[in-house]
XYZ file of C-alpha atoms in Angstrom:
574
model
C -66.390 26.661 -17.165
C -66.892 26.591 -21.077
C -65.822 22.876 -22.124
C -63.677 24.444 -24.783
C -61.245 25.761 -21.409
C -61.651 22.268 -20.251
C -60.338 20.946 -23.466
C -57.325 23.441 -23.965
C -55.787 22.721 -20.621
C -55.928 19.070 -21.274
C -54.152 19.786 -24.719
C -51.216 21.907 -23.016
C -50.931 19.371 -20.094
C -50.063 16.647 -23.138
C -47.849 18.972 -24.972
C -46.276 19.874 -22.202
C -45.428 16.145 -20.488
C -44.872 15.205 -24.611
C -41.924 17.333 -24.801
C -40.575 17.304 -21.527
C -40.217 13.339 -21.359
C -38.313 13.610 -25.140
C -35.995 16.254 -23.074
C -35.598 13.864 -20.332
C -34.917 10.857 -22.919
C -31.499 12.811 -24.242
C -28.504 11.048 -23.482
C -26.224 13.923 -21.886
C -23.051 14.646 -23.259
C -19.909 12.856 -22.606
C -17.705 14.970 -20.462
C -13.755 14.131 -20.554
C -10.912 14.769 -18.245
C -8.715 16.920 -19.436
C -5.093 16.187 -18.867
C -3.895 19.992 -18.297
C -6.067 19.928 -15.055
C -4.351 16.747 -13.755
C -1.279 17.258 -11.455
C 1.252 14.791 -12.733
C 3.990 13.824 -10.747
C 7.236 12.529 -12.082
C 7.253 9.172 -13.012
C 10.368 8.928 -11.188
C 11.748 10.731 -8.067
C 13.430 13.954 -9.339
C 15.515 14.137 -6.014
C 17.385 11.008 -6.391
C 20.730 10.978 -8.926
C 20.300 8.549 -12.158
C 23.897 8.310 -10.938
C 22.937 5.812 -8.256
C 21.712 3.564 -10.419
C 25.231 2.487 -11.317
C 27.508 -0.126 -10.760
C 30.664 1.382 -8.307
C 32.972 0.479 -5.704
C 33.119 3.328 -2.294
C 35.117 2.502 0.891
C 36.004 -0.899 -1.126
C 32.682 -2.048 -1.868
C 31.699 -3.429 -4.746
C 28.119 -1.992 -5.098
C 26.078 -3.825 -8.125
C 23.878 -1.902 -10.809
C 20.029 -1.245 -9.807
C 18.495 -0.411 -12.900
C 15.587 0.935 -11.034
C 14.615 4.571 -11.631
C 14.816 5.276 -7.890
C 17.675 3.078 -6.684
C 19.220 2.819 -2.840
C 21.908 5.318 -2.076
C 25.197 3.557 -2.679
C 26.729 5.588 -0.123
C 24.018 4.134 2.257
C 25.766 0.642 1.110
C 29.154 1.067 1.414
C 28.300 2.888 5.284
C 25.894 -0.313 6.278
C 28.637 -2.694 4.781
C 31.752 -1.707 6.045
C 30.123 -0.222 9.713
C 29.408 3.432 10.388
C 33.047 3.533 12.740
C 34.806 2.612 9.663
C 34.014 4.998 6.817
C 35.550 8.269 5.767
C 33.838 11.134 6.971
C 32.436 12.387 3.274
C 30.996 8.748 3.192
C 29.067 9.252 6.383
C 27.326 12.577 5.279
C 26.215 11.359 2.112
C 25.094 8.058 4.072
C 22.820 10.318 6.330
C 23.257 7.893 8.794
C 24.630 8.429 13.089
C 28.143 7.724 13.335
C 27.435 4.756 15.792
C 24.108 3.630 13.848
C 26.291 0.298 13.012
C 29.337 -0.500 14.825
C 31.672 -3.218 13.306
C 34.299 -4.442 15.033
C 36.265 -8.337 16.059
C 37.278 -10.620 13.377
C 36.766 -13.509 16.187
C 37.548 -16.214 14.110
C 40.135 -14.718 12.338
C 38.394 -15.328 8.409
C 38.175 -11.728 7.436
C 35.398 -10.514 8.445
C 33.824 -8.624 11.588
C 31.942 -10.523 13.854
C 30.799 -8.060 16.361
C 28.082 -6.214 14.942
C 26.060 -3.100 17.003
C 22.368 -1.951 15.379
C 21.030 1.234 16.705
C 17.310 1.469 16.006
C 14.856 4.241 16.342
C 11.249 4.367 16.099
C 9.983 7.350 13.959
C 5.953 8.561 13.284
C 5.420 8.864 9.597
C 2.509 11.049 8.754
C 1.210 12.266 12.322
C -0.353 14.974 13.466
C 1.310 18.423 14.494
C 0.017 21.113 17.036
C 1.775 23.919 14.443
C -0.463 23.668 11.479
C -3.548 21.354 9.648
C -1.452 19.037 8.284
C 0.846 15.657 8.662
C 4.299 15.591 9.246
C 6.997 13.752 8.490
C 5.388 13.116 5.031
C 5.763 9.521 3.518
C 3.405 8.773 0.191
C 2.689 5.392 -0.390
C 1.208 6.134 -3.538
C 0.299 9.595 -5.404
C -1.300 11.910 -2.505
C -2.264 8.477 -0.200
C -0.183 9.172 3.691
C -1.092 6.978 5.888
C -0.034 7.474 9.714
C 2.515 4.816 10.420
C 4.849 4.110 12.980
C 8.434 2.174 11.708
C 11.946 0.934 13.031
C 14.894 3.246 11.534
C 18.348 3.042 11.773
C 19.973 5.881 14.262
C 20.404 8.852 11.572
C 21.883 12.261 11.989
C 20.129 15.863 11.271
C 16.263 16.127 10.760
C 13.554 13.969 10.189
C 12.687 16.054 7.691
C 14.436 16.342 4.443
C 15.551 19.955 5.448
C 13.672 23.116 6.666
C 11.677 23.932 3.925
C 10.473 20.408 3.474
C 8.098 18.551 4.939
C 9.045 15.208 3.529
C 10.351 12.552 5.518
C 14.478 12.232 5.684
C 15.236 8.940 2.713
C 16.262 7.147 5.726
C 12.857 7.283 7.717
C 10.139 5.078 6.049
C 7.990 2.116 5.628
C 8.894 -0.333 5.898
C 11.367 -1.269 8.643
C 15.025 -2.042 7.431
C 16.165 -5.162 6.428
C 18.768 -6.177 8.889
C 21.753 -8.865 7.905
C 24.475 -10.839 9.930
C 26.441 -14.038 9.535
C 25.958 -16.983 11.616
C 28.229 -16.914 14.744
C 28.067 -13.090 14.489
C 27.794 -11.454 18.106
C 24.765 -9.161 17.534
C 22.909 -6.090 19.762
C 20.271 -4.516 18.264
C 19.827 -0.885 20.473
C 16.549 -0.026 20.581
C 17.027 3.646 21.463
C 12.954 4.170 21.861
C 12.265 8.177 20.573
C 8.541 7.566 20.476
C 6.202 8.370 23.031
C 4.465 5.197 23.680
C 6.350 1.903 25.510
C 7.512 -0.748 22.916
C 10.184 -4.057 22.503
C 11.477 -5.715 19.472
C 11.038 -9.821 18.936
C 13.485 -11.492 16.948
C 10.713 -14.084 15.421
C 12.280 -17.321 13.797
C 16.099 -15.824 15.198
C 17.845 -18.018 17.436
C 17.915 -15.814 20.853
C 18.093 -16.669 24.692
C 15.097 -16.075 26.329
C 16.932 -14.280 29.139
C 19.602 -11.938 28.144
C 21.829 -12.458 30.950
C 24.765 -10.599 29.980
C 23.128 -6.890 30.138
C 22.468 -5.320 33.329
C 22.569 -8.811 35.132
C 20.149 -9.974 33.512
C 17.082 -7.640 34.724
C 15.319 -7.362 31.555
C 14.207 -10.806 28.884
C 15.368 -11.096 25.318
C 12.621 -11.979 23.810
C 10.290 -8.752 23.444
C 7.233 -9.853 25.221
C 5.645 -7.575 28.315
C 3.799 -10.435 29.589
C 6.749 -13.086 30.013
C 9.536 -11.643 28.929
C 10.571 -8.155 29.942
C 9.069 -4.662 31.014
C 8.363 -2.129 28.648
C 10.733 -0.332 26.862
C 9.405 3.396 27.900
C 9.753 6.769 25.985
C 13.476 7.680 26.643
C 14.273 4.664 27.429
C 17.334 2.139 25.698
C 17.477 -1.868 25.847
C 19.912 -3.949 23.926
C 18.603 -7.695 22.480
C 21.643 -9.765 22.110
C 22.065 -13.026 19.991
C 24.646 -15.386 18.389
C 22.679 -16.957 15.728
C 23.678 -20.991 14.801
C 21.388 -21.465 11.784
C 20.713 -19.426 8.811
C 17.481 -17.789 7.128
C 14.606 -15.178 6.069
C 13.773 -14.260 9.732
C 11.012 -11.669 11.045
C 11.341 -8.813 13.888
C 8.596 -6.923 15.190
C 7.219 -5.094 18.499
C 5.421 -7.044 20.780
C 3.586 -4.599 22.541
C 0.112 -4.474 21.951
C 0.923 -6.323 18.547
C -2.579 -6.143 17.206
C -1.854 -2.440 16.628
C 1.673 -1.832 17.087
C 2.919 -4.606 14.462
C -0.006 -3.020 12.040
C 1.379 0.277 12.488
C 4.690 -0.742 10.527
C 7.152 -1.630 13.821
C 8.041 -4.701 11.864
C 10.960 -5.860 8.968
C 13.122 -9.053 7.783
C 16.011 -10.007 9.798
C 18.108 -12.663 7.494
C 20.730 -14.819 9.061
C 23.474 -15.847 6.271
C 25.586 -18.718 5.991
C 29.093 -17.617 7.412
C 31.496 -17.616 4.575
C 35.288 -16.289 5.055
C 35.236 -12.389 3.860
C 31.763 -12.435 3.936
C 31.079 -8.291 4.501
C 27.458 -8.004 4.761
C 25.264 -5.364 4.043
C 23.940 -4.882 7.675
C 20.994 -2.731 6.430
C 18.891 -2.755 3.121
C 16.450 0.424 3.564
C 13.222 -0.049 1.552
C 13.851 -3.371 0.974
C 14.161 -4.526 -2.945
C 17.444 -5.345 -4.070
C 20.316 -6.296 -2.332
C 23.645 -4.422 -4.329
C 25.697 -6.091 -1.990
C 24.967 -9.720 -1.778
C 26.497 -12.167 0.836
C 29.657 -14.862 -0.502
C 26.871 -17.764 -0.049
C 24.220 -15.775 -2.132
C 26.951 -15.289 -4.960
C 28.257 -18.434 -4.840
C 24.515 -19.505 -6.040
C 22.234 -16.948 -7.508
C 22.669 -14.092 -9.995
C 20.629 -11.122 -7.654
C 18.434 -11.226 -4.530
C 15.477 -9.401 -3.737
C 13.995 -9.067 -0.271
C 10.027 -8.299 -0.345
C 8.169 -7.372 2.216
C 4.098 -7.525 2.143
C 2.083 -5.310 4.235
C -1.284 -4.075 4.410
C -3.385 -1.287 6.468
C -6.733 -0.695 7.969
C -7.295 3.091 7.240
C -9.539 3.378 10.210
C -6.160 2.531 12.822
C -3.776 4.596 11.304
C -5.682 7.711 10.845
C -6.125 7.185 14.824
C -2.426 9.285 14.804
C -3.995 12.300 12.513
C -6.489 12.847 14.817
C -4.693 13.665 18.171
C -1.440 15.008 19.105
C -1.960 13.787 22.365
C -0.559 10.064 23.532
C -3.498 9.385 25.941
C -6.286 10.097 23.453
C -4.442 7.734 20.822
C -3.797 5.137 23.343
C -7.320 5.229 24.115
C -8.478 5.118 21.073
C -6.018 2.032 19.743
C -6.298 0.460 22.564
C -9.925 0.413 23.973
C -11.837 1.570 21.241
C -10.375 0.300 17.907
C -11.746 -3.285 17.598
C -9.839 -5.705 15.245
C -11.859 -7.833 14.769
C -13.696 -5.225 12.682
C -11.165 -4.217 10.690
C -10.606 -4.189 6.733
C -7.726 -3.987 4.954
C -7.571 -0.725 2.868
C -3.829 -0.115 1.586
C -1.503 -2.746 0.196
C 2.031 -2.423 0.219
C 4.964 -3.841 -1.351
C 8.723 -2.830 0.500
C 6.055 -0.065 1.890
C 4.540 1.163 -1.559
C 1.284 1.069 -3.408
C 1.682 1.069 -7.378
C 2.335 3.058 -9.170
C 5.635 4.006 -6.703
C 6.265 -0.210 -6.656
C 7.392 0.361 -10.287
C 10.398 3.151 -8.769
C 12.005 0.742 -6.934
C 10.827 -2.662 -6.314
C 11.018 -4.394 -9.834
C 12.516 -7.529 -10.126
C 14.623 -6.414 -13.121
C 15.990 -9.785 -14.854
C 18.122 -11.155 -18.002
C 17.240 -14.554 -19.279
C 18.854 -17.650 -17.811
C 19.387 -16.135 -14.714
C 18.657 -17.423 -11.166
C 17.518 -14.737 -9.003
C 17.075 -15.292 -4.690
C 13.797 -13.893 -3.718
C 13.064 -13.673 0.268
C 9.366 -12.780 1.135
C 7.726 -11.495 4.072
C 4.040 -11.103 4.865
C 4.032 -8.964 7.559
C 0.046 -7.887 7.385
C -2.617 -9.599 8.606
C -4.526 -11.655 6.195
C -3.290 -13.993 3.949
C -1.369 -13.595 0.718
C -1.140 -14.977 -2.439
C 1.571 -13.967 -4.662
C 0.979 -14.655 -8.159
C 3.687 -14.311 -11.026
C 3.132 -13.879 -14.739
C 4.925 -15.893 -16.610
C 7.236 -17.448 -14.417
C 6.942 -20.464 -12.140
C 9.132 -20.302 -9.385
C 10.718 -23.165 -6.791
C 9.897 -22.282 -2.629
C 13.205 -23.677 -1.238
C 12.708 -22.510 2.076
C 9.403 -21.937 4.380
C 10.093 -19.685 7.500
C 13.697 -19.731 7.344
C 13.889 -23.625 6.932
C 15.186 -25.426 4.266
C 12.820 -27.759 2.573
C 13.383 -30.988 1.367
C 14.896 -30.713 -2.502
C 13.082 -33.497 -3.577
C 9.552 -32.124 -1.925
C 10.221 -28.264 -3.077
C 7.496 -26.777 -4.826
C 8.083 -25.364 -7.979
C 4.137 -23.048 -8.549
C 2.962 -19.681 -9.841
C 0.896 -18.705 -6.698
C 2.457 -18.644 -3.287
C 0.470 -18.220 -0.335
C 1.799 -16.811 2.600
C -0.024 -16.998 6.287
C 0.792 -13.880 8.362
C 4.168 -13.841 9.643
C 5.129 -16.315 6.666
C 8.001 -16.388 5.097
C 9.025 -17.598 1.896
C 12.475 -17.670 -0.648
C 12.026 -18.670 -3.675
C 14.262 -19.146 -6.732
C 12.850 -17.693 -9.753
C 15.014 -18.872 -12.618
C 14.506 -16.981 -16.142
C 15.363 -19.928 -18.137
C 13.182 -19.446 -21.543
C 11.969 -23.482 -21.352
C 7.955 -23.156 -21.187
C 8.327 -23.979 -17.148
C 9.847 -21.557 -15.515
C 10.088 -18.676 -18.096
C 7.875 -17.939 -21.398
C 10.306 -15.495 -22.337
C 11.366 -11.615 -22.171
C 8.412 -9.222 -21.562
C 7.173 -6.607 -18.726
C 5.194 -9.344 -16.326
C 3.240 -8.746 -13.839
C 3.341 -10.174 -10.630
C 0.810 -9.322 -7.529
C -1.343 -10.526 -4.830
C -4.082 -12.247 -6.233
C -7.028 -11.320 -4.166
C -8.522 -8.864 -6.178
C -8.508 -6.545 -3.557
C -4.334 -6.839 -3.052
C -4.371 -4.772 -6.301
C -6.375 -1.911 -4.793
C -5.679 1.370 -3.208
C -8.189 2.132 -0.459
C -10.041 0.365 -2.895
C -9.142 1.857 -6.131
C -7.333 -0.313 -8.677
C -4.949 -0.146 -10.267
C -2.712 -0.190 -7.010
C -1.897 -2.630 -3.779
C 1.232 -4.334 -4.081
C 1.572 -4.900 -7.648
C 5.063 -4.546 -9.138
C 6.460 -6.210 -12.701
C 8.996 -8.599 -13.282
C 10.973 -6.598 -16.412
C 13.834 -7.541 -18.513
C 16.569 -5.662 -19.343
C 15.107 -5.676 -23.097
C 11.817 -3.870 -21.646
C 12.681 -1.190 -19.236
C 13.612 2.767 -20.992
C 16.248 5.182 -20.349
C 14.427 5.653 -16.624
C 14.289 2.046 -15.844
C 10.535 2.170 -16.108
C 8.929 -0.548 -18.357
C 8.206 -0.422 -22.067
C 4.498 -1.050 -21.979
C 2.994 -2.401 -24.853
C 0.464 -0.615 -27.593
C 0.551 2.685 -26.403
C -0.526 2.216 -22.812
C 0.152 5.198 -20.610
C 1.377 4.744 -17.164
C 2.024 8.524 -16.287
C -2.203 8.476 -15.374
C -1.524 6.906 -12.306
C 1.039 9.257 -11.084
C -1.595 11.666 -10.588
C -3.601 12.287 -7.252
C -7.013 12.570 -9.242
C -6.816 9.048 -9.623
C -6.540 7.774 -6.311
C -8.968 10.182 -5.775
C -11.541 8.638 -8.241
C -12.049 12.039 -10.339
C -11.378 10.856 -13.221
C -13.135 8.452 -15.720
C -10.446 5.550 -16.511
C -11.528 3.924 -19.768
C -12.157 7.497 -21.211
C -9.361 7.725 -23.411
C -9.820 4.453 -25.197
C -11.352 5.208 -28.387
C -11.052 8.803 -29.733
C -14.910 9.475 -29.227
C -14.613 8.574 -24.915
C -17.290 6.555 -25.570
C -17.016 5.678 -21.725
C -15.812 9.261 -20.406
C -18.071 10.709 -17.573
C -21.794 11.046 -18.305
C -22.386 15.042 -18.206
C -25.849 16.887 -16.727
C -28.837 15.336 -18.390
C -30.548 18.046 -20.321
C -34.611 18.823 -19.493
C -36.220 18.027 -16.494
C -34.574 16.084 -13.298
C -36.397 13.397 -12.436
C -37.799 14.707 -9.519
C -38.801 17.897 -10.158
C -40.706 16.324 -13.095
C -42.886 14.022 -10.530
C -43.388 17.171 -8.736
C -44.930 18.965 -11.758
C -46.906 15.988 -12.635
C -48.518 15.627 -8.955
C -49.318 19.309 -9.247
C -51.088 19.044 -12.736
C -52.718 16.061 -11.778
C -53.950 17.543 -9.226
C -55.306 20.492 -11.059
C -57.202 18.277 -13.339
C -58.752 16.392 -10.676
C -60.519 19.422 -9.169
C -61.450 20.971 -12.973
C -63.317 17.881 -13.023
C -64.788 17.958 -9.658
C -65.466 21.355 -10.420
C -67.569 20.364 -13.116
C -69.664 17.796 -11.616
C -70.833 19.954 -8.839
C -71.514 23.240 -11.227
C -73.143 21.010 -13.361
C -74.978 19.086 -10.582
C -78.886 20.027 -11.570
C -78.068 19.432 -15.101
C -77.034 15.876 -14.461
C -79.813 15.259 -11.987
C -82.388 16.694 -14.204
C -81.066 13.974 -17.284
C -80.724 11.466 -14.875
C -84.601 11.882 -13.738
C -85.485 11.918 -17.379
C -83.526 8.958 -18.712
C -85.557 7.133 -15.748
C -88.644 8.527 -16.504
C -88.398 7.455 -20.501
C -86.981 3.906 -18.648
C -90.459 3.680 -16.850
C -92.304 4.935 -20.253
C -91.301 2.410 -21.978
C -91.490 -0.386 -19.204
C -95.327 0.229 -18.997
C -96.354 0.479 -22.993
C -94.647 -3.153 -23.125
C -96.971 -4.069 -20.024
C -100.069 -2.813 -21.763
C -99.518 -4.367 -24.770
């Protein structure tokens, strides 16, 4: 091969590997999400009247404002209050509840009040699988396009467990979490548990003073205390039981099922039950669905505090409850929940606040305050790690730990509370403006404070973060006024939670930190690939070379020797 071939390749090979690592070297182009492709949801639910959210009086009751944009159903309140047997029929409908869901009846001790109080509970699958199509039904979102399977307690309700025919979303009354439940003590109580699922379960009234036998129901053949392995038999598919107590003392109780707990109570089968101080009159509301706050608060509870929240903290291990999407058959989910599924390897992957992830926490369970108030919050942690609840700028005072009063002068006033599972906590948050327990009007956070308690299957922002907003800061929805512009309406979008789109790239007008487009030139690889094969090439030019110029190169290499031995013997003769 001429030597002038020899040299040209090696000149294209350089121009070639020149330009192609300056193609390489180009930053690519920043690509940015546009909104238009985004499906936004409303930021508050378009199905509920902004005439809930207002202070009125049905069937007598005096129902307090919710400023929330997605407030309970006031005829819900006045039904739960006064007892399903003793509403008007219009009431009832609009309730949505069974006329015997809650059956009032028996002033006993004559102050003006009933003290014989029937609960009819259901249990209800949220998001499980059907035989009919690919798909989940009853519906419940916990946050924008996230449906976790779930299993939950729900009062006895009337028509479909869907919204209606066309509708695949759960009925308002059928979701996480379980109902709040509320009596007096000295109330006579039986809570039905009517079980509609197909799987045995049992309620425990945790922390609620209860016989251990319930002697007074079917002569005494089944326990009252929920447990298969001391207590009582299983409550089978189809089957009814009634757990029957007379409470003496008063607090922020906890009811779950105790059947297979490790699963069942992570499934959702588990809520507040709050014992109140008896007070003459004292009409309680028997019921708060969804939790958040109470519009109907008991005499004692008025006679001290401004408003009352209850809050109930919950988290999920994706891995259990998509056990339920899988199969439509009970034996493969038993088996799989309860001899496969191992707990001990389990992570926590959705947070939830009253059984919502943020953005939905902001509908409906906002603390929504005015300064120098004291507001009652009762707290729950009904998952399975610890908590630590963390509130911007407030410092509130834990008066009670697990439905016991704590000493006055030993109660803790702090800005994180940590709650064990089954924990519970009320607090007194007062919004006085004195450096302490207030630093004045604003939108303030408060959350869980392990970073991951703000997550949604490990996207943030979610979890169980909520806001504690004044009056001042909230907008004609009852959503907060956010500060300098910030946009909330991105996380009411399913592209979030499903990571597709870049969230600092709106922050400066360029999206300096939008998504990184297709790098221009060569990929990486197929430019090592090139490079090995040119290499290559080179390599045998050159061996090429050597052996077609073999007999030149021996030829010099005999001469330059023989001129070596030349000169080697003229310096010996001389």
């Amino acid at each position: 091969m001429p030597i002038r071939y020899f040299i040209a390749i090696l000149a294209f090979s350089s121009i070639f590997f020149a330009v192609n690592t300056q193609a390489s070297l180009k930053l690519p182009a920043t690509v940015k999400v546009d909104p238009a492709a985004l499906e936004f949801e409303p930021m508050c639910d378009p199905k509920i009247s902004p005439s809930w959210r207002k202070a009125q009086v049905i069937e007598g009751v005096k129902i307090e404002a919710s400023e929330q944009c997605s407030p309970d159903n006031p005829h819900l309140i006045a039904a739960v209050v006064k007892g399903t047997n003793n509403v008007s029929m219009d009431t009832l409908m609009k309730s949505g509840l069974s006329p015997d869901a809650i059956i009032k009846t028996d002033d006993i001790d004559g102050d003006g009040d009933p003290d014989r109080i029937t609960i009819k509970l259901e249990i209800i699958e949220l998001n499980g699988r059907t035989p009919d199509f690919e798909g989940v039904i009853p519906t419940f979102d916990i946050a924008p396009g996230i449906q976790p399977g779930a299993w939950v307690f729900a009062p006895k309700t009337s028509g479909m467990s869907t919204e209606n025919f066309e509708s695949l979303r759960a009925n308002s009354l059928l979701r996480l979490p379980s109902p709040v439940i509320r009596v007096e003590v000295g109330d006579i109580v039986q809570i039905v548990l009517e079980n509609t699922h197909y799987f045995p379960h049992t309620i425990h009234l945790h922390g609620v003073d209860h016989p251990f036998s319930h002697h007074e129901y079917n002569g005494g053949k089944y326990g009252n205390d929920g447990v298969p392995q001391t207590s009582e038999i299983n409550l089978m598919p189809g089957e009814r039981r009634v757990y029957e107590i007379q409470p003496r003392q008063p607090g922020t109780m906890f009811y779950h099922c105790h059947v297979q707990t490790h699963t069942h109570l992570a499934m959702g089968l588990a809520g507040m039950i709050i014992v109140e101080e008896n007070r003459p009159n004292n009409w309680l509301q028997t019921l708060n669905v969804g939790g958040g706050k109470v519009r109907h608060p008991s005499v004692a509870i008025k006679e001290q505090f401004d408003q009352e929240y209850d809050l109930q903290y919950h988290a999920m291990d994706k891995e259990l409850h998509e056990i339920i999407q899988k199969y439509n058959d009970p034996r493969l989910i038993a088996r799989d929940m309860n001899r496969r599924y191992d707990l001990t390897d389990s992570t926590e992957d959705y947070f939830t606040l009253n059984g919502l992830s943020f953005p939905y926490t902001l509908r409906e369970s906002m603390i929504i305050a005015e300064p120098n108030q004291k507001i009652k919050l009762r707290m729950l942690n009904s998952g399975g790690e610890m908590v630590a609840i963390h509130t911007h700028g407030h410092k509130a005072t834990i008066t009670h730990y697990d439905g016991v009063e704590h000493n006055p002068a030993a109660q803790i006033t702090r800005d994180v509370f940590d709650m064990a599972p089954a924990q519970r906590l009320d607090l007194t948050l007062n919004t006085t403006n004195d450096g302490l327990h207030n630093y004045g009007e604003g939108a303030w956070l408060f959350h869980d404070h392990r970073e991951k308690g703000i997550t949604t299957d490990g996207m943030s922002e979610g979890g169980s973060m909520s806001m504690i907003a004044y009056k001042s800061y909230l907008n004609e929805l009852g959503l907060p006024k956010v500060a300098h512009g910030i946009d909330l309406s991105v996380f009411f979008t399913k592209e979030y939670y499903q990571r597709r789109i870049p969230i600092w790239q709106d922050l400066d007008q360029t999206s300096s930190l939008g998504a990184a487009g297709v790098r221009s030139g060569m990929d990486s690889e197929t430019r090592t690939t090139m490079l090995n094969l040119v290499s290559g090439f080179l390599v045998g030019i050159l061996i090429y070379l050597v052996i077609a110029r073999r007999q030149q190169a021996k030829a010099a290499m005999t001469s330059a020797i023989s001129r070596l031995k030349g000169l080697k013997g003229s310096k010996a003769n001389d």
